[in-house]
Every structure is written in structure tokens, then in C-alpha cells.
């Protein structure tokens, strides 16, 4: 979609130039048109890259209901060797025990704890290694470990340590994804309309979850190992495509890099700079050769920022802690929603997995809506806070009336998905990119990978805690799980109070200035 939009905008630009009295667009206009096309291509490629990352994480939530189910409702095969009194003959050991929820929670937690720990390290490597090699290697390894989990079915492996070890390795290699793709997009795009662009782009998270659920659902009731092998193979193949086609910097293809901030701390949009002729490479010469020469001029590369230096950027700590609780809620739904629907609404494993995708459909809407509103109001923290406030009562209602009919379930899942994933999407994309190119850094965009890793790494601690707590609390009743989620949602909201207050003061100051100009 983004590539199509970039081609359309480029076509309209060319038509506009010709309508202005010129038979053909000049070399400078052609260079700018080419830049738009490259930007669209990078958005689309990084979209597919992170779609594959999330697609490979989702199958475990769908397969859970197959690893332990009610065997009394199934017909035992004729050649089955289990005794007649065995009520767990259809389960997959070691998840055939009564404490299967705790064991499944341990498998989830192995991935998420490794992911949280690795994320803090990954951002440091992401700043210092070529992104193309780093991402490609990460995707190939992620595809390998995802497939190895599924091969446990074909190899008839029933040892818990095998599945835990595979999840730990997969969690570590998957940390290569997020800091790298955000940094790559940040290299190509300035701050103008960043919330909307990244809100649409961040739908890769939900699209990956949906694809992962649908692919896993095809084989979950038969050979559930394929639910992992197929997404793993697709992820590895995408790693090869990334190695062949990813372009890390605009300068690599003779495009001018966007300016996030000017030297005096004011925001500056790259397109506006080009139009005004104030860019570093826009002088009276209009030849393509001069543009290419300017883009290749050597410049002093800023040093990578330290971990403590990134923490000192205003807003990093608050948004990181807020994301901890927001991601706790989101990942609990990600890993436990199909099993909740399976147990409470009594759908089949495939139906529960398919129905859970509606939560991610709502997440796509919520991410776009959050980005659009935050761009219009210039209030990232306030947008997140309002959506978090609304999410708490919606989760309460879903637990109590969400299973009273298929219509109620569909509507409530979409609403909850939008309100839960909207703030999560905004913080991990537009907010991370804003803070990683904050005016206090004086143009040092090298901080983007570290800031992104700190924010998402802190959030990943919550992502690890949520499914773990759900596994421990769910035996006492699903109501208690939802009370835990609502409490986490409220805490996420409270952590943004100081930033919301600052945004309100800024709005009041802006309105006062506007009134002053009108009176004059």
C-alpha cells in the first residue's frame, strides 16, 4: 500500500511539473521523485520484515489449546496404545499434567524474558553493525528456531527443556528486529506526519499476528508442528530478501537524508527544506550530478550515545515504564486469548484462533487512530492516556458480556484491540522515533536504535510478566486475570500524568499566543 502511494504521489508530482509549462521534469525534480519511491519501498520492505517476526511468535498461542484439551470429547483412534482409563491420551506430554497452564506459561516466559534481556543489548549492536547484515542474520536464525519448535512434533520430543531452550534462543535472536527496522525507517523519514505514517506502518504487528493465527489454525488440529515450520520457513526466506534489497541510508542511493531537527532545536521537515531551497544540497545548481555530489560529501559521523545518555532524554523513562504495563496487557491477550475463548466460549481450537484475530484487527485501527490524533493534537502522551483510560472499562465489559453471543464477542474484541494496542503502537513507533531524534541530541540520530531498544526492552519486561502472571492466576479464575490486566492498564495511565500535564500547559500557551495575534 505504501509503495503504491509513493508511486501515485510521484506520478502526480511529475504531472504537476509538466502542467507548469515544462515538457519534462528537471533533474532535481526527478531526484526528488526517485527519493519518494525509495521511501515507499523501504516502508513496504520493513513492513514485511516485522510482519514475519510477529507471524513466527503467534503460533504458540493457537497451539496451546491443542497441547492440552478435553480428550473425553474426542474419539480415540483404533490403533491407540493408551489405556481405556487414560483421560489425557490426546494431549502432548509434558503438557498433559494438571499444571499445564503453568508449564505453558513457562514456555511463554522463556521467550519473553530472553527477549527483554536481549533487547537492551540489541540496540547497542544495532548502532554499531550494518543493519542489513544484522537483520538478515536475525531473521534466518528466528526462522530456524521457530521451525525447530515445530519439529519437536515430528521428532516426537516430550521434554520440557527442549521447548524452553528453543524459546530462549528464539527470544534472543528476535531482538534483532525492532530496533533495526525503526532505525531504518528513522533514517529515511523526518518528523512530519510521523504519527500517521508509523501508525499505518505499525499495523505489521497486527497483520503478523493475524497471519500467524490463520496459518497455525490450518494445521493445529492435525499436524500442529507445521503451525511452526511454515511461518519459520517464510521468516527465513524474508531474511534472504532483506539481505538482497534492504537500503540502510538514503545516501547509499544518492538521496538526501531527512533533517529531524535544526541546530537551534527547531523541527524541520525535509520536504519543506527542499521546497524552500534551504537544504544542505540545494543551491542554484539544479543538475542531478551536483545533487549526487552533495549527498556524497564527507561529514563527521556523530558518536553512538551511551545507555545512560539515552535515559537522560526527556520522556524516555516515563514512556518506557508506561510501555511496560501497556505491553503486559497486550502480550497477555496475544498469548492467552485463544485459550480463554476456547475455555470460556467452548469453540474449537481453530475457531478460537480465528476469532482471536479480531483483537489484532482492532489493533490495526487503534494504531492508525492513535497516530492520526497525536499528529493533529501534537500530544503523544495525552493520546495514549485517553486510550488507556477507555481500555479499562472495555476489558471489564468484555470479560462479563463478551461471550454472550458471537456479535458481542466480535464487537468487544475489536474495541478492546483498538484501545489496548493503540498506545502500545504509538509508543513503540512515533514516540520512540521522536525521542531518538530529540532536539537535545542536536541532530545525532545515532541514538535512535538505543532509545528504541530501551523503550521496547522495558516494555518487554511487562510482556514477559503478563503471560507468566496469567498462567499463575488463571487456575483461580479468568476474572482474576482480567482484574490484573485492568490494574496494569491504570498504572500505565498514571505514569504519563507528568507528560500529559506538560502537553496541556503547552496547548494553553499556544492558545494564548494565538489569541494575542488575533487581538493585534
GROMACS .gro file of N, CA, C and O in nm, residues 104-171:
model
  272
  104UNK      N    1   0.284  -2.416   3.025
  104UNK     CA    2   0.271  -2.333   2.905
  104UNK      C    3   0.318  -2.190   2.933
  104UNK      O    4   0.380  -2.126   2.848
  105UNK      N    5   0.288  -2.142   3.054
  105UNK     CA    6   0.336  -2.010   3.094
  105UNK      C    7   0.487  -2.005   3.099
  105UNK      O    8   0.549  -1.904   3.064
  106UNK      N    9   0.549  -2.115   3.141
  106UNK     CA   10   0.696  -2.121   3.147
  106UNK      C   11   0.756  -2.115   3.006
  106UNK      O   12   0.859  -2.051   2.985
  107UNK      N   13   0.691  -2.180   2.910
  107UNK     CA   14   0.739  -2.176   2.771
  107UNK      C   15   0.729  -2.033   2.717
  107UNK      O   16   0.821  -1.983   2.652
  108UNK      N   17   0.615  -1.968   2.743
  108UNK     CA   18   0.599  -1.828   2.702
  108UNK      C   19   0.705  -1.740   2.766
  108UNK      O   20   0.767  -1.655   2.701
  109UNK      N   21   0.723  -1.762   2.894
  109UNK     CA   22   0.813  -1.675   2.970
  109UNK      C   23   0.958  -1.694   2.927
  109UNK      O   24   1.038  -1.599   2.933
  110UNK      N   25   0.994  -1.814   2.886
  110UNK     CA   26   1.130  -1.837   2.838
  110UNK      C   27   1.161  -1.746   2.719
  110UNK      O   28   1.268  -1.685   2.711
  111UNK      N   29   1.066  -1.736   2.627
  111UNK     CA   30   1.083  -1.648   2.511
  111UNK      C   31   1.088  -1.502   2.554
  111UNK      O   32   1.177  -1.426   2.514
  112UNK      N   33   0.992  -1.461   2.637
  112UNK     CA   34   0.975  -1.319   2.667
  112UNK      C   35   1.084  -1.264   2.758
  112UNK      O   36   1.126  -1.149   2.742
  113UNK      N   37   1.131  -1.344   2.854
  113UNK     CA   38   1.241  -1.298   2.940
  113UNK      C   39   1.369  -1.284   2.857
  113UNK      O   40   1.443  -1.184   2.870
  114UNK      N   41   1.395  -1.383   2.771
  114UNK     CA   42   1.513  -1.375   2.683
  114UNK      C   43   1.501  -1.253   2.591
  114UNK      O   44   1.600  -1.183   2.565
  115UNK      N   45   1.381  -1.227   2.542
  115UNK     CA   46   1.358  -1.112   2.454
  115UNK      C   47   1.383  -0.981   2.528
  115UNK      O   48   1.446  -0.888   2.475
  116UNK      N   49   1.334  -0.972   2.651
  116UNK     CA   50   1.350  -0.849   2.730
  116UNK      C   51   1.498  -0.823   2.761
  116UNK      O   52   1.545  -0.709   2.749
  117UNK      N   53   1.570  -0.928   2.800
  117UNK     CA   54   1.713  -0.911   2.832
  117UNK      C   55   1.792  -0.877   2.705
  117UNK      O   56   1.875  -0.786   2.704
  118UNK      N   57   1.764  -0.949   2.599
  118UNK     CA   58   1.838  -0.928   2.475
  118UNK      C   59   1.811  -0.793   2.412
  118UNK      O   60   1.898  -0.739   2.342
  119UNK      N   61   1.692  -0.736   2.435
  119UNK     CA   62   1.657  -0.609   2.372
  119UNK      C   63   1.750  -0.497   2.416
  119UNK      O   64   1.787  -0.410   2.335
  120UNK      N   65   1.788  -0.494   2.543
  120UNK     CA   66   1.876  -0.387   2.591
  120UNK      C   67   2.014  -0.396   2.525
  120UNK      O   68   2.081  -0.295   2.506
  121UNK      N   69   2.056  -0.518   2.492
  121UNK     CA   70   2.186  -0.536   2.426
  121UNK      C   71   2.175  -0.513   2.276
  121UNK      O   72   2.265  -0.460   2.213
  122UNK      N   73   2.060  -0.551   2.221
  122UNK     CA   74   2.042  -0.545   2.076
  122UNK      C   75   2.054  -0.404   2.021
  122UNK      O   76   2.111  -0.383   1.913
  123UNK      N   77   2.001  -0.305   2.094
  123UNK     CA   78   2.008  -0.168   2.046
  123UNK      C   79   2.151  -0.119   2.032
  123UNK      O   80   2.185  -0.044   1.940
  124UNK      N   81   2.238  -0.163   2.124
  124UNK     CA   82   2.379  -0.124   2.119
  124UNK      C   83   2.445  -0.183   1.994
  124UNK      O   84   2.519  -0.115   1.922
  125UNK      N   85   2.417  -0.310   1.965
  125UNK     CA   86   2.472  -0.373   1.844
  125UNK      C   87   2.413  -0.309   1.719
  125UNK      O   88   2.482  -0.293   1.618
  126UNK      N   89   2.283  -0.275   1.726
  126UNK     CA   90   2.215  -0.216   1.610
  126UNK      C   91   2.277  -0.086   1.565
  126UNK      O   92   2.271  -0.051   1.447
  127UNK      N   93   2.336  -0.009   1.659
  127UNK     CA   94   2.401   0.117   1.623
  127UNK      C   95   2.538   0.096   1.562
  127UNK      O   96   2.588   0.182   1.490
  128UNK      N   97   2.599  -0.018   1.591
  128UNK     CA   98   2.740  -0.036   1.556
  128UNK      C   99   2.763  -0.137   1.444
  128UNK      O  100   2.875  -0.150   1.394
  129UNK      N  101   2.660  -0.211   1.404
  129UNK     CA  102   2.673  -0.311   1.298
  129UNK      C  103   2.588  -0.270   1.178
  129UNK      O  104   2.487  -0.200   1.194
  130UNK      N  105   2.624  -0.313   1.057
  130UNK     CA  106   2.540  -0.286   0.940
  130UNK      C  107   2.401  -0.347   0.958
  130UNK      O  108   2.389  -0.467   0.985
  131UNK      N  109   2.297  -0.266   0.944
  131UNK     CA  110   2.161  -0.314   0.969
  131UNK      C  111   2.121  -0.427   0.876
  131UNK      O  112   2.047  -0.518   0.916
  132UNK      N  113   2.168  -0.423   0.752
  132UNK     CA  114   2.129  -0.526   0.656
  132UNK      C  115   2.179  -0.663   0.700
  132UNK      O  116   2.104  -0.762   0.697
  133UNK      N  117   2.305  -0.670   0.743
  133UNK     CA  118   2.359  -0.799   0.790
  133UNK      C  119   2.292  -0.841   0.921
  133UNK      O  120   2.262  -0.959   0.941
  134UNK      N  121   2.272  -0.743   1.009
  134UNK     CA  122   2.217  -0.772   1.142
  134UNK      C  123   2.074  -0.827   1.131
  134UNK      O  124   2.039  -0.927   1.193
  135UNK      N  125   1.992  -0.760   1.049
  135UNK     CA  126   1.853  -0.804   1.030
  135UNK      C  127   1.846  -0.939   0.959
  135UNK      O  128   1.768  -1.027   0.997
  136UNK      N  129   1.926  -0.955   0.855
  136UNK     CA  130   1.923  -1.080   0.778
  136UNK      C  131   1.959  -1.200   0.864
  136UNK      O  132   1.891  -1.303   0.862
  137UNK      N  133   2.066  -1.186   0.942
  137UNK     CA  134   2.108  -1.295   1.031
  137UNK      C  135   2.000  -1.325   1.134
  137UNK      O  136   1.970  -1.441   1.164
  138UNK      N  137   1.940  -1.218   1.190
  138UNK     CA  138   1.835  -1.237   1.290
  138UNK      C  139   1.715  -1.310   1.235
  138UNK      O  140   1.658  -1.398   1.301
  139UNK      N  141   1.674  -1.278   1.112
  139UNK     CA  142   1.557  -1.343   1.052
  139UNK      C  143   1.586  -1.489   1.018
  139UNK      O  144   1.500  -1.576   1.035
  140UNK      N  145   1.705  -1.516   0.968
  140UNK     CA  146   1.741  -1.654   0.936
  140UNK      C  147   1.741  -1.741   1.063
  140UNK      O  148   1.687  -1.853   1.063
  141UNK      N  149   1.799  -1.688   1.171
  141UNK     CA  150   1.803  -1.764   1.296
  141UNK      C  151   1.664  -1.777   1.358
  141UNK      O  152   1.629  -1.881   1.414
  142UNK      N  153   1.584  -1.671   1.347
  142UNK     CA  154   1.448  -1.677   1.401
  142UNK      C  155   1.365  -1.782   1.327
  142UNK      O  156   1.290  -1.858   1.389
  143UNK      N  157   1.380  -1.786   1.195
  143UNK     CA  158   1.310  -1.889   1.117
  143UNK      C  159   1.355  -2.029   1.156
  143UNK      O  160   1.274  -2.122   1.165
  144UNK      N  161   1.485  -2.044   1.184
  144UNK     CA  162   1.539  -2.175   1.224
  144UNK      C  163   1.479  -2.221   1.357
  144UNK      O  164   1.429  -2.334   1.368
  145UNK      N  165   1.482  -2.133   1.459
  145UNK     CA  166   1.435  -2.175   1.591
  145UNK      C  167   1.283  -2.194   1.595
  145UNK      O  168   1.233  -2.281   1.667
  146UNK      N  169   1.209  -2.113   1.518
  146UNK     CA  170   1.064  -2.134   1.509
  146UNK      C  171   1.034  -2.271   1.449
  146UNK      O  172   0.947  -2.344   1.498
  147UNK      N  173   1.106  -2.305   1.345
  147UNK     CA  174   1.086  -2.436   1.282
  147UNK      C  175   1.127  -2.550   1.375
  147UNK      O  176   1.060  -2.656   1.379
  148UNK      N  177   1.234  -2.532   1.453
  148UNK     CA  178   1.278  -2.637   1.545
  148UNK      C  179   1.173  -2.666   1.651
  148UNK      O  180   1.159  -2.781   1.695
  149UNK      N  181   1.099  -2.564   1.694
  149UNK     CA  182   0.991  -2.587   1.790
  149UNK      C  183   0.887  -2.681   1.730
  149UNK      O  184   0.842  -2.777   1.794
  150UNK      N  185   0.849  -2.656   1.605
  150UNK     CA  186   0.751  -2.741   1.539
  150UNK      C  187   0.804  -2.880   1.507
  150UNK      O  188   0.728  -2.978   1.508
  151UNK      N  189   0.933  -2.889   1.481
  151UNK     CA  190   0.991  -3.020   1.452
  151UNK      C  191   0.988  -3.112   1.573
  151UNK      O  192   1.003  -3.235   1.559
  152UNK      N  193   0.969  -3.054   1.692
  152UNK     CA  194   0.952  -3.137   1.811
  152UNK      C  195   0.834  -3.232   1.797
  152UNK      O  196   0.833  -3.342   1.856
  153UNK      N  197   0.733  -3.192   1.719
  153UNK     CA  198   0.618  -3.280   1.693
  153UNK      C  199   0.660  -3.399   1.607
  153UNK      O  200   0.626  -3.515   1.638
  154UNK      N  201   0.732  -3.372   1.500
  154UNK     CA  202   0.770  -3.480   1.407
  154UNK      C  203   0.879  -3.568   1.467
  154UNK      O  204   0.888  -3.687   1.433
  155UNK      N  205   0.963  -3.512   1.552
  155UNK     CA  206   1.067  -3.590   1.618
  155UNK      C  207   1.018  -3.655   1.747
  155UNK      O  208   1.096  -3.720   1.817
  156UNK      N  209   0.891  -3.634   1.780
  156UNK     CA  210   0.827  -3.695   1.897
  156UNK      C  211   0.901  -3.662   2.027
  156UNK      O  212   0.930  -3.748   2.110
  157UNK      N  213   0.930  -3.533   2.044
  157UNK     CA  214   1.000  -3.486   2.163
  157UNK      C  215   0.900  -3.445   2.270
  157UNK      O  216   0.807  -3.370   2.243
  158UNK      N  217   0.919  -3.495   2.390
  158UNK     CA  218   0.826  -3.466   2.501
  158UNK      C  219   0.899  -3.412   2.624
  158UNK      O  220   0.849  -3.423   2.735
  159UNK      N  221   1.013  -3.354   2.604
  159UNK     CA  222   1.091  -3.300   2.716
  159UNK      C  223   1.070  -3.149   2.723
  159UNK      O  224   1.089  -3.078   2.623
  160UNK      N  225   1.034  -3.099   2.841
  160UNK     CA  226   1.004  -2.957   2.858
  160UNK      C  227   1.126  -2.870   2.827
  160UNK      O  228   1.113  -2.763   2.767
  161UNK      N  229   1.245  -2.918   2.866
  161UNK     CA  230   1.364  -2.837   2.848
  161UNK      C  231   1.391  -2.806   2.702
  161UNK      O  232   1.447  -2.700   2.668
  162UNK      N  233   1.352  -2.896   2.611
  162UNK     CA  234   1.374  -2.872   2.468
  162UNK      C  235   1.295  -2.751   2.422
  162UNK      O  236   1.349  -2.660   2.357
  163UNK      N  237   1.166  -2.746   2.456
  163UNK     CA  238   1.081  -2.635   2.413
  163UNK      C  239   1.123  -2.504   2.480
  163UNK      O  240   1.118  -2.398   2.418
  164UNK      N  241   1.164  -2.512   2.606
  164UNK     CA  242   1.210  -2.392   2.678
  164UNK      C  243   1.338  -2.339   2.615
  164UNK      O  244   1.353  -2.217   2.592
  165UNK      N  245   1.432  -2.428   2.584
  165UNK     CA  246   1.559  -2.386   2.526
  165UNK      C  247   1.539  -2.322   2.389
  165UNK      O  248   1.601  -2.219   2.357
  166UNK      N  249   1.453  -2.382   2.309
  166UNK     CA  250   1.425  -2.325   2.176
  166UNK      C  251   1.364  -2.186   2.189
  166UNK      O  252   1.400  -2.092   2.116
  167UNK      N  253   1.274  -2.169   2.285
  167UNK     CA  254   1.210  -2.038   2.305
  167UNK      C  255   1.311  -1.933   2.353
  167UNK      O  256   1.302  -1.816   2.316
  168UNK      N  257   1.405  -1.973   2.439
  168UNK     CA  258   1.508  -1.880   2.484
  168UNK      C  259   1.592  -1.832   2.366
  168UNK      O  260   1.617  -1.711   2.349
  169UNK      N  261   1.636  -1.926   2.284
  169UNK     CA  262   1.717  -1.889   2.167
  169UNK      C  263   1.638  -1.801   2.071
  169UNK      O  264   1.690  -1.702   2.017
  170UNK      N  265   1.512  -1.835   2.050
  170UNK     CA  266   1.428  -1.756   1.959
  170UNK      C  267   1.405  -1.615   2.013
  170UNK      O  268   1.407  -1.517   1.938
  171UNK      N  269   1.386  -1.605   2.144
  171UNK     CA  270   1.367  -1.474   2.205
  171UNK      C  271   1.488  -1.384   2.187
  171UNK      O  272   1.475  -1.264   2.161
   0.00000   0.00000   0.00000
